[in-house]
Coordinates of C-alpha atoms and ligand atoms in Angstrom, one line a residue:
M1 CA -12.2 7.3 3.7
R2 CA -13.5 10.5 2.2
N3 CA -10.1 12.2 2.5
L4 CA -8.3 9.4 0.6
N5 CA -5.6 10.8 -1.3
L6 CA -5.0 8.7 -4.3
G7 CA -1.9 10.9 -5.5
R8 CA -0.1 9.7 -2.2
V9 CA -1.1 6.2 -2.3
A10 CA 0.2 6.1 -5.9
A11 CA 3.4 7.9 -5.1
G12 CA 3.7 5.1 -2.3
L13 CA 3.4 2.2 -4.7
L14 CA 5.9 3.7 -7.1
R15 CA 8.3 4.5 -4.4
P16 CA 10.4 1.0 -4.6
Y17 CA 11.0 1.8 -8.4
W18 CA 11.4 5.5 -8.2
R19 CA 14.7 5.3 -10.2
L20 CA 13.2 3.4 -12.7
A21 CA 10.3 5.9 -12.7
L22 CA 12.5 8.7 -13.0
A23 CA 14.4 7.2 -16.0
A24 CA 10.9 6.6 -18.0
V25 CA 9.8 10.0 -17.3
A26 CA 13.4 11.2 -18.5
L27 CA 13.2 9.0 -21.7
G28 CA 9.5 9.9 -22.3
G29 CA 10.8 13.5 -22.1
L30 CA 13.8 13.2 -24.4
G31 CA 11.3 11.6 -26.8
S32 CA 9.1 14.7 -26.7
L33 CA 12.0 16.8 -27.2
A34 CA 13.2 14.5 -30.1
T35 CA 9.3 14.9 -31.6
V36 CA 9.7 19.0 -31.2
G37 CA 13.1 18.8 -32.8
I38 CA 11.8 17.0 -35.9
L39 CA 8.8 19.3 -36.0
A40 CA 11.0 22.3 -36.1
L41 CA 13.4 20.6 -38.8
I42 CA 10.0 20.0 -41.0
D43 CA 8.9 23.7 -40.2
D44 CA 12.4 24.9 -41.4
A45 CA 12.4 22.7 -44.5
L46 CA 9.2 23.8 -45.3
K47 CA 10.1 27.6 -45.2
S48 CA 13.8 27.5 -46.3
G49 CA 14.0 24.3 -48.3
S50 CA 16.1 20.9 -47.3
S51 CA 19.5 21.1 -46.5
P52 CA 22.2 18.3 -45.6
M53 CA 22.4 19.4 -42.0
R54 CA 18.6 19.2 -42.0
A55 CA 18.6 16.0 -43.4
L56 CA 21.4 14.7 -41.0
G57 CA 19.4 16.0 -38.1
F58 CA 16.4 14.4 -39.3
V59 CA 18.1 11.1 -39.8
L60 CA 19.7 11.2 -36.1
L61 CA 16.6 12.2 -34.5
C62 CA 14.3 9.8 -35.7
P63 CA 16.1 6.7 -34.4
F64 CA 16.8 8.7 -30.9
M65 CA 13.0 9.4 -30.5
I66 CA 12.0 5.7 -31.4
A67 CA 14.7 4.4 -28.6
A68 CA 13.7 7.1 -26.2
Q69 CA 10.0 6.0 -26.5
Y70 CA 10.6 2.4 -26.6
G71 CA 13.0 2.6 -23.5
S72 CA 10.2 5.0 -21.6
F73 CA 7.4 2.3 -22.4
R74 CA 9.7 -0.6 -21.4
A75 CA 10.4 0.8 -18.0
N76 CA 6.9 2.1 -17.5
S77 CA 5.6 -1.5 -18.5
W78 CA 7.8 -3.2 -16.0
I79 CA 7.1 -0.8 -13.2
V80 CA 3.4 -1.4 -13.8
Q81 CA 3.5 -5.1 -13.7
N82 CA 5.8 -4.8 -10.4
V83 CA 3.2 -2.5 -8.7
M84 CA 0.1 -4.8 -9.6
A85 CA 2.1 -7.7 -8.2
D86 CA 3.0 -5.9 -5.2
L87 CA -0.6 -5.0 -4.6
R88 CA -1.9 -8.4 -5.0
K89 CA 0.5 -10.0 -2.9
S90 CA -0.2 -7.5 -0.1
L91 CA -3.9 -8.0 -0.6
V92 CA -3.1 -11.8 -0.5
D93 CA -1.5 -11.5 2.9
D94 CA -3.9 -9.2 4.3
I95 CA -6.6 -12.2 3.6
L96 CA -4.2 -14.8 4.9
K97 CA -3.8 -12.9 8.3
A98 CA -7.4 -11.7 8.5
P99 CA -10.0 -13.2 11.1
V100 CA -11.6 -16.2 10.0
A101 CA -14.9 -14.9 11.3
T102 CA -14.5 -12.0 8.9
I103 CA -13.7 -14.2 5.9
E104 CA -16.7 -16.3 6.5
R105 CA -18.6 -13.3 6.7
M106 CA -17.1 -11.6 3.8
Q107 CA -18.8 -12.5 0.2
K108 CA -16.4 -14.1 -2.1
H109 CA -17.3 -12.0 -5.0
R110 CA -16.2 -8.8 -3.2
V111 CA -12.9 -10.3 -2.6
I112 CA -12.5 -11.7 -6.2
V113 CA -13.5 -8.2 -7.7
A114 CA -11.0 -6.4 -5.6
L115 CA -8.0 -9.0 -6.4
N116 CA -8.8 -8.7 -10.1
H117 CA -10.7 -5.5 -11.0
D118 CA -9.7 -3.1 -8.6
V119 CA -5.9 -3.8 -8.4
E120 CA -6.0 -3.5 -12.2
Q121 CA -7.7 0.0 -12.2
L122 CA -5.3 1.1 -9.5
T123 CA -2.3 0.0 -11.8
V124 CA -3.7 1.5 -15.1
F125 CA -3.9 4.7 -13.1
V126 CA -0.4 4.3 -11.5
R127 CA 0.9 3.5 -15.3
G128 CA -0.5 6.8 -16.8
L129 CA 1.3 8.5 -14.0
P130 CA 4.6 9.3 -15.7
F131 CA 3.1 10.1 -19.0
L132 CA 0.7 12.7 -17.0
L133 CA 3.8 14.3 -15.8
V134 CA 5.4 14.4 -19.2
S135 CA 2.1 15.8 -20.6
V136 CA 2.0 18.4 -18.0
L137 CA 5.6 19.3 -18.3
T138 CA 4.9 19.5 -22.1
A139 CA 1.8 21.5 -21.9
C140 CA 3.7 24.0 -19.5
G141 CA 6.5 24.6 -22.1
C142 CA 3.9 25.2 -24.8
V143 CA 2.0 27.5 -22.7
A144 CA 5.3 29.4 -21.9
Y145 CA 6.3 29.3 -25.7
L146 CA 3.0 30.6 -26.3
F147 CA 3.4 33.6 -23.9
S148 CA 6.8 34.2 -25.6
I149 CA 5.2 34.4 -28.9
S150 CA 2.6 37.1 -27.9
W151 CA 1.5 37.7 -24.4
R152 CA -1.9 39.3 -25.6
L153 CA -2.8 36.2 -27.7
A154 CA -1.7 34.2 -25.2
G155 CA -3.5 36.1 -22.3
V156 CA -6.8 36.0 -24.5
A157 CA -6.4 32.0 -25.2
A158 CA -5.7 31.6 -21.4
L159 CA -9.0 33.4 -20.5
A160 CA -10.9 30.9 -23.0
G161 CA -9.1 28.2 -21.4
V162 CA -10.1 28.9 -17.9
A163 CA -13.9 29.0 -19.1
R164 CA -13.5 25.9 -20.9
V165 CA -12.1 24.2 -17.9
L166 CA -15.4 25.6 -15.9
V167 CA -17.5 24.1 -18.4
V168 CA -15.8 20.4 -18.6
R169 CA -15.8 20.4 -14.7
R170 CA -19.6 20.4 -14.3
M171 CA -19.8 17.8 -16.9
L172 CA -17.1 15.6 -15.0
D173 CA -18.9 15.8 -11.7
S174 CA -22.1 14.0 -13.3
A175 CA -19.7 11.5 -15.3
Y176 CA -17.6 10.8 -12.1
K177 CA -20.7 9.2 -10.0
I178 CA -21.1 6.6 -12.8
F179 CA -17.7 5.0 -11.6
F180 CA -18.9 3.9 -8.4
V181 CA -22.3 2.7 -9.7
E182 CA -20.6 0.8 -12.1
R183 CA -18.0 -0.8 -9.7
E184 CA -20.9 -2.1 -7.6
A185 CA -22.7 -3.6 -10.6
R186 CA -19.4 -5.4 -11.2
E187 CA -19.6 -7.1 -7.8
N188 CA -23.1 -8.2 -8.5
L189 CA -22.0 -9.4 -11.5
Q190 CA -19.2 -11.5 -9.9
Q191 CA -21.8 -12.9 -7.4
D192 CA -23.9 -14.3 -10.3
F193 CA -20.6 -15.8 -12.1
D194 CA -20.0 -17.6 -8.9
L195 CA -23.4 -19.1 -8.7
L196 CA -23.0 -19.9 -12.4
V197 CA -20.4 -22.6 -11.5
E198 CA -21.3 -23.4 -8.0
G199 CA -24.9 -24.0 -8.8
C200 CA -24.5 -25.9 -11.9
K201 CA -26.2 -29.0 -10.9
E202 CA -28.9 -27.2 -9.3
L203 CA -29.5 -24.7 -12.4
R204 CA -29.4 -28.0 -14.7
L205 CA -32.2 -29.8 -12.4
N206 CA -34.8 -26.9 -12.4
Q207 CA -35.5 -25.1 -15.5
P208 CA -37.7 -22.4 -14.1
R209 CA -35.1 -21.4 -11.6
R210 CA -32.4 -21.7 -14.5
S211 CA -34.5 -19.6 -16.8
G212 CA -34.9 -16.9 -14.2
F213 CA -31.5 -17.1 -13.1
R214 CA -30.3 -16.6 -16.7
E215 CA -32.9 -13.7 -17.9
R216 CA -33.3 -11.7 -14.5
R217 CA -30.1 -12.1 -13.0
L218 CA -27.0 -13.1 -15.2
R219 CA -28.3 -11.2 -18.7
A220 CA -29.8 -8.4 -16.6
K221 CA -26.5 -7.9 -14.8
I222 CA -24.8 -8.1 -17.9
D223 CA -26.6 -5.8 -19.6
E224 CA -26.4 -3.4 -16.6
V225 CA -22.4 -3.6 -16.5
R226 CA -22.6 -2.7 -20.5
D227 CA -24.9 0.3 -20.2
L228 CA -22.8 1.9 -17.4
T229 CA -19.5 1.3 -19.1
H230 CA -21.2 2.6 -22.3
D231 CA -22.6 5.9 -20.4
N232 CA -19.5 6.3 -18.9
F233 CA -17.4 6.0 -22.2
V234 CA -20.0 8.2 -24.0
Q235 CA -19.3 11.0 -21.4
F236 CA -16.0 10.9 -21.5
T237 CA -15.7 10.9 -25.3
A238 CA -18.1 14.1 -25.2
I239 CA -15.7 15.7 -22.8
E240 CA -12.8 15.1 -24.9
A241 CA -14.7 16.2 -28.1
I242 CA -15.7 19.4 -26.2
E243 CA -12.1 19.9 -25.3
S244 CA -10.7 19.2 -28.7
A245 CA -12.9 21.3 -30.5
S246 CA -12.4 24.0 -28.0
A247 CA -8.9 24.5 -29.2
F248 CA -10.2 25.1 -32.5
I249 CA -12.8 27.5 -31.4
I250 CA -10.1 29.5 -29.4
I251 CA -7.8 29.6 -32.7
G252 CA -10.8 30.8 -34.7
A253 CA -11.7 33.3 -32.5
L254 CA -8.0 34.6 -32.3
L255 CA -8.0 34.8 -36.0
A256 CA -11.5 36.6 -35.9
M257 CA -9.8 39.0 -33.4
Q258 CA -6.6 39.4 -35.6
Q259 CA -7.2 42.9 -36.4
T260 CA -8.2 44.2 -32.8
L261 CA -5.4 42.3 -31.0
G262 CA -3.1 44.1 -33.7
E263 CA -0.7 41.1 -34.2
P264 CA 1.2 40.3 -37.5
K265 CA 0.1 37.4 -39.8
E266 CA 3.6 35.7 -39.0
T267 CA 3.0 35.7 -35.1
L268 CA -0.5 34.6 -35.5
G269 CA 0.8 31.7 -37.5
A270 CA 3.4 30.8 -35.1
F271 CA 1.0 31.0 -32.3
V272 CA -1.7 28.7 -34.2
V273 CA 1.0 26.1 -34.9
A274 CA 2.1 25.9 -31.2
M275 CA -1.7 26.0 -30.2
L276 CA -2.2 22.9 -32.4
F277 CA 0.8 21.2 -30.7
L278 CA -0.5 22.0 -27.2
R279 CA -3.8 19.9 -28.2
E280 CA -1.8 16.9 -27.5
P281 CA -0.4 17.3 -24.0
I282 CA -4.0 18.6 -23.3
N283 CA -5.9 15.5 -24.6
A284 CA -3.8 13.1 -22.9
I285 CA -4.4 15.1 -19.6
V286 CA -8.0 15.2 -20.0
G287 CA -7.8 11.3 -21.3
Y288 CA -6.4 10.5 -18.1
I289 CA -9.2 11.7 -16.1
P290 CA -11.7 8.5 -16.6
M291 CA -8.5 6.6 -15.3
Y292 CA -8.5 8.6 -12.1
G293 CA -12.1 8.0 -11.5
H294 CA -12.0 4.3 -11.9
A295 CA -9.0 4.1 -9.6
E296 CA -10.7 6.3 -7.0
A297 CA -13.6 4.0 -7.0
S298 CA -11.3 0.8 -6.8
F299 CA -8.9 2.2 -4.2
R300 CA -12.3 3.0 -2.0
Q301 CA -13.1 -0.6 -2.3
I302 CA -9.7 -1.8 -1.5
V303 CA -9.0 0.5 1.6
K304 CA -12.7 -1.0 2.8
L305 CA -11.6 -4.5 2.6
R306 CA -8.1 -3.7 4.3
E307 CA -10.2 -2.2 7.1
D308 CA -12.5 -5.2 7.2
F309 CA -9.3 -7.7 7.1
A310 CA -7.3 -6.1 9.6
N311 CA -6.2 -8.3 12.5
T312 CA -4.3 -7.7 15.6
E313 CA -2.7 -11.2 15.5
S314 CA 0.7 -11.8 14.3
W315 CA 1.8 -14.6 12.3
S316 CA 4.0 -17.3 13.8
S317 CA 7.3 -17.7 12.2
N318 CA 7.7 -21.8 12.7
G319 CA 5.2 -24.6 13.4
G320 CA 4.7 -23.4 17.2
N321 CA 5.6 -25.5 20.2
A322 CA 3.7 -28.4 20.0
A323 CA 4.2 -29.9 23.7
F324 CA 1.4 -29.4 26.0
S325 CA 0.0 -31.5 29.1
T326 CA -3.5 -29.6 29.1
I327 CA -5.4 -26.7 27.1
A328 CA -8.1 -25.0 29.2
L329 CA -10.9 -22.9 28.2
V330 CA -11.9 -20.7 31.2
G331 CA -15.1 -18.8 31.3
V332 CA -14.7 -18.5 27.5
T333 CA -17.6 -17.0 25.4
Y334 CA -18.1 -16.2 21.8
A335 CA -20.8 -13.7 20.5
Y336 CA -21.7 -13.8 16.5
P337 CA -22.6 -10.2 15.6
G338 CA -26.3 -9.8 15.7
E339 CA -28.1 -9.5 12.3
G340 CA -31.3 -7.2 12.3
E341 CA -33.8 -8.2 15.0
Q342 CA -32.5 -11.3 15.8
P343 CA -30.4 -11.7 19.1
P344 CA -26.8 -13.1 18.4
F345 CA -26.1 -16.4 19.1
T346 CA -23.7 -16.5 22.0
L347 CA -21.6 -19.5 23.2
G348 CA -20.5 -20.1 26.8
P349 CA -19.5 -19.3 29.3
I350 CA -17.7 -22.5 28.7
D351 CA -14.9 -24.0 31.3
L352 CA -13.3 -27.2 29.7
E353 CA -10.1 -28.5 30.2
L354 CA -8.4 -31.0 27.4
R355 CA -5.8 -33.3 28.7
R356 CA -3.2 -34.4 26.3
G357 CA -3.6 -38.1 25.0
E358 CA -7.6 -38.3 25.7
T359 CA -10.5 -38.9 23.2
L360 CA -13.1 -36.3 23.7
F361 CA -16.6 -36.4 22.2
I362 CA -18.5 -33.3 21.7
V363 CA -22.3 -34.1 20.9
G364 CA -25.3 -32.0 20.8
E365 CA -28.2 -30.9 18.5
N366 CA -28.0 -29.0 15.4
G367 CA -26.9 -25.6 15.9
S368 CA -26.3 -26.0 19.6
G369 CA -22.6 -24.5 19.4
K370 CA -20.4 -27.6 18.5
T371 CA -18.8 -26.3 15.6
T372 CA -18.3 -22.8 17.3
L373 CA -16.9 -24.5 20.3
V374 CA -14.4 -26.3 17.8
K375 CA -13.5 -23.1 16.2
L376 CA -12.7 -21.4 19.5
L377 CA -10.7 -24.4 20.8
L378 CA -8.5 -24.2 17.6
G379 CA -8.0 -20.8 17.9
L380 CA -9.8 -19.6 15.1
Y381 CA -12.2 -17.6 16.8
P382 CA -10.9 -15.5 19.7
P383 CA -13.0 -15.6 22.7
T384 CA -15.3 -12.7 23.2
T385 CA -14.5 -13.0 26.7
G386 CA -12.4 -15.7 29.1
A387 CA -9.3 -17.3 28.1
I388 CA -7.6 -20.1 26.8
L389 CA -4.7 -21.6 28.8
V390 CA -2.2 -23.9 27.7
D391 CA -0.4 -25.5 30.9
G392 CA -1.8 -22.7 32.4
A393 CA -0.4 -19.7 30.3
P394 CA -2.9 -17.7 28.6
V395 CA -3.1 -17.5 24.7
G396 CA -3.0 -13.9 23.5
D397 CA -3.1 -12.3 20.1
A398 CA 0.5 -12.5 19.8
D399 CA 0.6 -16.5 19.9
R400 CA -2.6 -17.5 19.0
D401 CA -1.1 -18.5 15.3
A402 CA 1.4 -20.6 17.4
Y403 CA -0.9 -22.2 19.2
R404 CA -2.9 -23.1 16.3
Q405 CA 0.0 -25.1 15.1
R406 CA -0.8 -28.0 17.4
F407 CA -4.0 -28.9 15.6
S408 CA -4.8 -30.7 12.4
A409 CA -8.6 -30.7 11.4
V410 CA -11.2 -32.0 9.3
F411 CA -14.0 -29.5 9.2
F412 CA -17.7 -30.5 8.3
D413 CA -16.9 -28.2 5.5
Y414 CA -13.4 -29.1 5.0
C415 CA -11.3 -28.0 2.2
L416 CA -8.9 -30.7 0.8
F417 CA -5.6 -29.3 -0.2
D418 CA -3.8 -31.7 -2.9
D419 CA -0.5 -31.3 -1.1
V420 CA 0.4 -33.1 2.0
A421 CA 1.8 -30.5 4.9
M422 CA 3.7 -33.3 6.3
E423 CA 6.9 -31.2 8.2
A424 CA 6.3 -33.1 11.5
G425 CA 4.6 -36.2 9.9
D426 CA 5.9 -39.7 9.2
A427 CA 5.5 -40.5 5.4
D428 CA 5.4 -44.4 6.2
A429 CA 2.4 -43.9 8.8
A430 CA 0.6 -41.7 6.3
N431 CA 1.0 -44.6 3.5
D432 CA -0.1 -46.9 6.0
Y433 CA -3.2 -44.6 6.6
L434 CA -3.9 -44.6 2.9
T435 CA -4.2 -48.2 2.5
R436 CA -6.5 -48.3 6.0
M437 CA -8.8 -45.9 4.4
E438 CA -8.8 -48.1 1.4
L439 CA -7.6 -45.6 -1.0
S440 CA -4.1 -46.9 -1.9
T441 CA -5.4 -48.2 -5.3
K442 CA -7.1 -44.8 -5.9
T443 CA -4.4 -42.1 -5.2
A444 CA -0.8 -42.1 -3.9
I445 CA 1.6 -39.4 -2.0
V446 CA 4.0 -38.4 -4.8
D447 CA 6.3 -35.8 -3.9
G448 CA 4.4 -34.6 -1.0
V449 CA 1.4 -34.3 -3.3
F450 CA -1.9 -36.6 -3.6
S451 CA -1.7 -38.1 -7.3
T452 CA -5.3 -37.3 -7.6
T453 CA -8.1 -36.0 -5.3
A454 CA -11.1 -36.8 -7.9
L455 CA -12.9 -39.4 -5.5
S456 CA -16.3 -39.7 -4.2
A457 CA -17.4 -37.7 -1.5
G458 CA -16.8 -40.4 1.3
Q459 CA -13.3 -41.2 -0.2
R460 CA -12.7 -37.6 -0.5
K461 CA -13.4 -37.4 3.4
R462 CA -11.3 -40.3 4.3
L463 CA -8.3 -38.7 2.0
A464 CA -8.9 -35.5 4.2
L465 CA -8.4 -37.6 7.5
V466 CA -5.2 -39.1 5.9
S467 CA -4.2 -35.6 5.0
A468 CA -4.5 -34.3 8.5
F469 CA -3.1 -37.3 10.0
A470 CA 0.1 -36.6 7.9
E471 CA 0.6 -33.4 9.3
G472 CA 1.8 -35.1 12.2
R473 CA 0.0 -32.6 14.8
P474 CA -0.6 -33.8 18.4
V475 CA -4.2 -33.0 18.4
L476 CA -6.8 -34.3 15.8
V477 CA -10.2 -32.5 15.5
L478 CA -12.7 -34.4 13.5
D479 CA -16.0 -32.6 12.9
E480 CA -18.8 -35.1 12.1
W481 CA -16.0 -37.2 10.0
A482 CA -18.1 -40.5 9.8
A483 CA -21.4 -38.6 8.5
E484 CA -20.6 -39.5 4.7
Q485 CA -19.3 -43.0 5.7
D486 CA -20.9 -46.4 4.8
P487 CA -22.0 -48.5 8.1
T488 CA -18.9 -50.7 7.8
F489 CA -16.4 -47.7 7.5
R490 CA -18.2 -46.1 10.3
R491 CA -17.8 -48.8 12.7
A492 CA -14.1 -49.2 11.8
F493 CA -13.6 -45.7 12.3
Y494 CA -14.9 -45.7 15.9
S495 CA -13.7 -49.2 16.8
E496 CA -10.4 -49.3 14.8
I497 CA -9.3 -46.0 13.7
L498 CA -9.9 -43.9 16.4
P499 CA -8.3 -46.0 19.0
D500 CA -5.3 -46.4 16.4
L501 CA -5.0 -43.0 16.7
K502 CA -5.0 -42.7 20.6
R503 CA -2.3 -45.5 20.8
R504 CA -0.1 -43.2 18.3
G505 CA -0.7 -40.9 21.1
K506 CA -3.0 -38.5 19.3
T507 CA -5.4 -36.2 21.5
L508 CA -8.6 -36.5 19.5
I509 CA -11.6 -34.3 19.7
C510 CA -14.8 -35.7 17.5
V511 CA -17.9 -33.9 17.0
S512 CA -20.4 -36.7 16.8
H513 CA -24.0 -37.7 16.3
D514 CA -23.2 -41.6 16.5
D515 CA -24.7 -42.4 20.1
R516 CA -24.1 -46.0 19.5
Y517 CA -20.0 -45.6 19.7
F518 CA -19.9 -43.0 22.3
D519 CA -18.0 -45.5 24.3
A520 CA -15.1 -45.0 22.0
A521 CA -14.8 -41.5 23.8
D522 CA -12.8 -41.3 27.1
R523 CA -14.9 -38.4 28.0
V524 CA -18.5 -37.0 26.3
I525 CA -19.4 -33.2 26.8
H526 CA -23.0 -32.5 25.5
I527 CA -23.7 -28.7 24.5
K528 CA -27.2 -27.2 24.4
D529 CA -27.9 -23.9 23.4
G530 CA -24.3 -22.9 23.5
K531 CA -23.6 -24.3 27.3
I532 CA -22.1 -27.6 28.4
V533 CA -24.8 -29.4 30.0
Ligands
LIG1 P1 -23.4 -27.1 15.6 O1 -22.2 -27.3 15.0 O2 -23.8 -27.4 16.9 O3 -24.5 -27.2 14.3 P2 -22.9 -24.2 15.2 O4 -21.7 -24.1 16.2 O5 -22.4 -24.3 13.8 O6 -24.0 -25.4 15.4 O7 -23.7 -22.9 15.1 C1 -24.3 -22.6 16.5 C2 -25.3 -21.3 16.4 O8 -24.5 -20.3 16.0 C3 -26.2 -21.5 15.2 O9 -27.4 -21.9 15.6 C4 -26.3 -19.9 14.6 O10 -27.6 -19.4 14.9 C5 -25.2 -19.5 15.0 N1 -24.0 -19.5 13.9 C6 -23.2 -20.3 13.2 N2 -22.5 -19.7 12.4 C7 -22.9 -18.5 12.4 C8 -22.3 -17.2 11.6 N3 -21.1 -17.3 10.7 N4 -22.8 -16.1 11.7 C9 -23.8 -15.8 12.9 N5 -24.4 -16.9 13.5 C10 -23.7 -18.2 13.4

């Protein structure tokens, strides 16, 4: 992590657009040359008066300068937007591929800040690169020109320039630290922004909590980000002001030393004009430093996130091979990572065989490991030890994603997508289930999308079952599905819906506490302290 090379990363991001980047730099360079040409014409006109040739040069150079700068900015903007989109796409892919356990552990605000703030900071840095290059080249040209005017004056100015860099470096070291603190403060603030929306009901109900949250967290953190950003801005403005003033100090010193250096007035005049011109690229280079600092802080976070998200699994390119007779868990265990002094919860070892077409109930107390077992069975958690076998063949990292494509699930903390992923499903059967769930007057499937999902909690859960059923997968997993349903619907679920799903050939796995209805199962397994009892 320490040896991150931001330059190499930026070059990698720019590589697909190198032709356009080169064009942007070339156009930027031509624009600068045109500016120099215009300056020279003005200088000549001031010295020797105007002439038709000078006027023509001026008239031609002005639109050329505008066109070159416009072209350079336009190309640059396109590159930057592409780099930003590429970065976002690759981060999104990382998140889509990341192990579920990592996503569950990862705090949402970290991901949001990375996808928004960090990607933007990195892009701002990349956007500045061609301009930085143009500024460096212009500055080199100016320095060479200064030496050509007078190596003695240029030598003195160069010595002063080195001293100036040393002073500025010291100031930069302290300014740099703020970038990392500011980045962290932004994450903390994002966390509270999430709570502001997610906790809206609780915050309305409890006045002391609301005012505590408002004063000690939200407002305090907004102020912290304000102060840090301001401090940072002020530090860099001070550095830029010193940079800017130092050019004048050097010019003043050269004027004072004119006698000693023994240079004629005209030479000194030309030297001073060129020095003033050099200020512009130097200021641009100094102005680039904060962008580099922000980008470095953001880039470290992106790299860290990528490391956390790394997964050895590969994506299946299709819906997988749905056919199976048995799925077996053999000596499977799963250990959550421990936190602090607490020993981690470990599920298993579990030996369990699921037969196609059966209805299996998993029962047990809260916290006994039912959901963990379900996530293992679904291939969402890879077993810590042991193996999952489909018709005797073990499921490895390479085919775990294909393995998962056999299942549909309504989790306890399910997420209801408004589109119906129905590639293997039957639209008539899905509509039939919408009616069975007493939802056909509330919503409809139009072009593969539910017309609305704004329903009561119990209705949404029923819609989630319709959605899972519509996917047409052979195995349906329902985690405490009936918990939100009224007694009538609960009874209908166990005595009508489950038997109907079974008749339709579904293999059913239900996590349930409803012991009155256990006879709806072909088999009931009881989990206690992470083991089948
Ligand atoms: P159940 O579904 O039977 O209520 P779970 O399978 O959700 O139980 O959880 C079993 C145990 O696993 C819990 O008692 C808890 O200690 C532990 N656990 C669950 N989720 C996590 C997690 N994300 N990180 C660490 N430990 C967890």
